[in-house]
GROMACS .gro file of C-alpha atoms in nm:
model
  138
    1UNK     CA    1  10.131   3.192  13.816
    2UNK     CA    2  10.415   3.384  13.907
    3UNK     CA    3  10.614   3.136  14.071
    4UNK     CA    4  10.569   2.894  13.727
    5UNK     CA    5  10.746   3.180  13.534
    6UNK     CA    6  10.973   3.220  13.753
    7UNK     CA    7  11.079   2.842  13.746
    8UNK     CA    8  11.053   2.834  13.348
    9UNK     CA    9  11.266   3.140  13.333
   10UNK     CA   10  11.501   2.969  13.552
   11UNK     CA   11  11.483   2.618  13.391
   12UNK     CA   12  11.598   2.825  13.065
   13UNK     CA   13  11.891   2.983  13.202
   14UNK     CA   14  12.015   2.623  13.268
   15UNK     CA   15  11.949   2.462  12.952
   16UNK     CA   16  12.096   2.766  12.751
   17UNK     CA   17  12.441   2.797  13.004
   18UNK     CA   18  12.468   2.400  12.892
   19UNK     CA   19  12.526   2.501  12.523
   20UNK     CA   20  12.889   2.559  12.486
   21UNK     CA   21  13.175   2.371  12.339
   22UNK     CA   22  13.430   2.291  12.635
   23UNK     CA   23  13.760   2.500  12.604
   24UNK     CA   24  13.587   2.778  12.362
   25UNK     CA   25  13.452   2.802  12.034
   26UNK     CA   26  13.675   2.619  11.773
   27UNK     CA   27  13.536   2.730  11.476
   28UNK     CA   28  13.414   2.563  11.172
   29UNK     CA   29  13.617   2.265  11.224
   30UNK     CA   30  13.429   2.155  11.596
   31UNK     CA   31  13.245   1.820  11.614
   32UNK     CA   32  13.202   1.490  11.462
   33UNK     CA   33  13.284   1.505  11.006
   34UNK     CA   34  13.264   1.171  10.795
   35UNK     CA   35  13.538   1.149  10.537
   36UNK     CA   36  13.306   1.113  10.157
   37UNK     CA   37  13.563   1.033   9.970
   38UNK     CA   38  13.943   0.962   9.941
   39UNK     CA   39  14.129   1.030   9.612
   40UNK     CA   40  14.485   0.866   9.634
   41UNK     CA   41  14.685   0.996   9.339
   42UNK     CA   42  15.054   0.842   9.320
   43UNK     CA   43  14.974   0.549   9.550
   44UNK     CA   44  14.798   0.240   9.516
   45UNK     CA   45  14.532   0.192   9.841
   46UNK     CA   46  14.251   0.032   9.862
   47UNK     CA   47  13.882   0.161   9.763
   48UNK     CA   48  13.754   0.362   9.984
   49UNK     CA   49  13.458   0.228  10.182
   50UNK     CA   50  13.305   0.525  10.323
   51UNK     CA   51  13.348   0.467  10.690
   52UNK     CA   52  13.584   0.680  10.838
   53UNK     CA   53  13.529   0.997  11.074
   54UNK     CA   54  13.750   1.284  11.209
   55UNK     CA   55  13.638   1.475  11.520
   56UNK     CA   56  13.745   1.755  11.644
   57UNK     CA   57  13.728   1.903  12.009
   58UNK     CA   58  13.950   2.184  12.141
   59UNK     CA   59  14.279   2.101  12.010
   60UNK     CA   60  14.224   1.715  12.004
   61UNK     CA   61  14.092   1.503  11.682
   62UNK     CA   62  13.987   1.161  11.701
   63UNK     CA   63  13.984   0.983  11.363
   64UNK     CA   64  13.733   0.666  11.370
   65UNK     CA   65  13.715   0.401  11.139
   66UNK     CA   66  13.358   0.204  11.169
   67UNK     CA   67  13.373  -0.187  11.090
   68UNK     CA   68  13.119  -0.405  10.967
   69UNK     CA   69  13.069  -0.547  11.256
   70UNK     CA   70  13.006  -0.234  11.455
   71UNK     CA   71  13.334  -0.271  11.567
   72UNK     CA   72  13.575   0.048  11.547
   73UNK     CA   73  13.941   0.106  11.483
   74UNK     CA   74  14.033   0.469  11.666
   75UNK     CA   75  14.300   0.694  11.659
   76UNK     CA   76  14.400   1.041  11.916
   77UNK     CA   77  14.623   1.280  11.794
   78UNK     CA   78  14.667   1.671  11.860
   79UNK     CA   79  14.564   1.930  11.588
   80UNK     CA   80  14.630   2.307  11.523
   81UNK     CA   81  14.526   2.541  11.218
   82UNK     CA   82  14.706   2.807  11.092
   83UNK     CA   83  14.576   2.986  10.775
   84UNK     CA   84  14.537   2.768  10.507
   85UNK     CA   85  14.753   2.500  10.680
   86UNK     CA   86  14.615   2.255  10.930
   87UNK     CA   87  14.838   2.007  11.136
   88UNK     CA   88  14.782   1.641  11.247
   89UNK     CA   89  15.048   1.512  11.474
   90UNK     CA   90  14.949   1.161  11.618
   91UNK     CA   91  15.214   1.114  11.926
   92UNK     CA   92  15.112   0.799  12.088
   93UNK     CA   93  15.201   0.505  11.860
   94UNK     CA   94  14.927   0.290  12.031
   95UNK     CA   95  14.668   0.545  11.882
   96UNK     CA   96  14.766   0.588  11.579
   97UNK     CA   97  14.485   0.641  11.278
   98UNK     CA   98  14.320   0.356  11.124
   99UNK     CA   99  14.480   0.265  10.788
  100UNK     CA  100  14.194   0.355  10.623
  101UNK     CA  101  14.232   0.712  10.664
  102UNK     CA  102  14.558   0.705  10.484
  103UNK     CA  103  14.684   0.961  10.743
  104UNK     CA  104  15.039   0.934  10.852
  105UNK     CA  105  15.172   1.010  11.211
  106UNK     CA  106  15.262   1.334  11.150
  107UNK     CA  107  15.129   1.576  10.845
  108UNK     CA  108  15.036   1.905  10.737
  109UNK     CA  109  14.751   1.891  10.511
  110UNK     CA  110  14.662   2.209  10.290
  111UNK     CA  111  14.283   2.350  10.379
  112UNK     CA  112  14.127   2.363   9.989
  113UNK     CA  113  13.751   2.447  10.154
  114UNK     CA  114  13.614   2.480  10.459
  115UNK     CA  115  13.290   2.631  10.572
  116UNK     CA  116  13.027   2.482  10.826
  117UNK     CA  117  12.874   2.149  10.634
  118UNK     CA  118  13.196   2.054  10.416
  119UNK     CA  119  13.577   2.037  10.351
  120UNK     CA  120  13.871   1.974  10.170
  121UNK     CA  121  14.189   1.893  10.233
  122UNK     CA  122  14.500   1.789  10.038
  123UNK     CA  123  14.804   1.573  10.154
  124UNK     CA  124  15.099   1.595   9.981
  125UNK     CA  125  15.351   1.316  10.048
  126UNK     CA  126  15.707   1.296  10.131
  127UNK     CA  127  15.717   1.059   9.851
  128UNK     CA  128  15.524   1.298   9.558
  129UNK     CA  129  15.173   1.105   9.570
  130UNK     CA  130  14.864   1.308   9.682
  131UNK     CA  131  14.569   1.256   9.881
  132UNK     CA  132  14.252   1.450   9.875
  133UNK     CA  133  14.008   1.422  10.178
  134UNK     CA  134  13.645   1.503  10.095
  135UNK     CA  135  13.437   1.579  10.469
  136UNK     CA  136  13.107   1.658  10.506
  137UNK     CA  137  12.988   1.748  10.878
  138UNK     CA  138  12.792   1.453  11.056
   0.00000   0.00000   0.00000
């Protein structure tokens, strides 16, 4: 009897030292978020079709857009946050974000709300127009 606590105690110890988010805790922003909405304002884009996803890991986001097909256009860029202010910077031009996501190669979007489950952030353009971003954790 002893030696099954001892294993379960020690089985536990390896599933909880599993549970962590590689380079630290990132905050609210860590982990997979599918864009709900996109509200262009100045431009004219396309409707929105609902598929697009920003993830974030350590200072890295990944922003997805999900065919029909179950194909996938993707995009790697770097990201930092700073108050109300976060940064997207998208270096490599062979990774740049799917059109869909509106996002440019480089731009500092303006944090409206952010808690665990859902966000908002506003782009404002070099040109006047504004985008809103609508996220809701996946």
């Amino acid at each position: 009897m002893k030696h099954i606590r001892l294993i379960i105690i020690l089985l536990i110890g390896v599933v909880a030292a599993g549970c962590t988010h590689n380079n630290g805790d990132i905050g609210p922003l860590f982990g997979k978020w599918k864009v709900t909405s996109i509200v262009a304002e100045g431009i004219t884009a396309d409707p929105y079709q609902g598929n697009v996803f920003w993830d974030f890991q350590s200072h890295t986001i990944s922003v997805s857009e999900q065919m029909p097909n179950h194909d996938y256009s993707q995009g790697f860029g770097n990201w930092s946050m700073s108050g109300d202010e976060l940064t997207i910077d998208f270096p490599d031009e062979t990774r740049q974000p799917p059109a869909a996501s509106l996002l440019p190669s480089s731009c500092r979007l303006q944090v409206l709300k952010l808690n665990t489950g859902h966000a908002i952030f506003l782009l404002h353009r070099a040109d006047g127009a504004t985008i809103t971003y609508t996220l809701k954790k996946w």
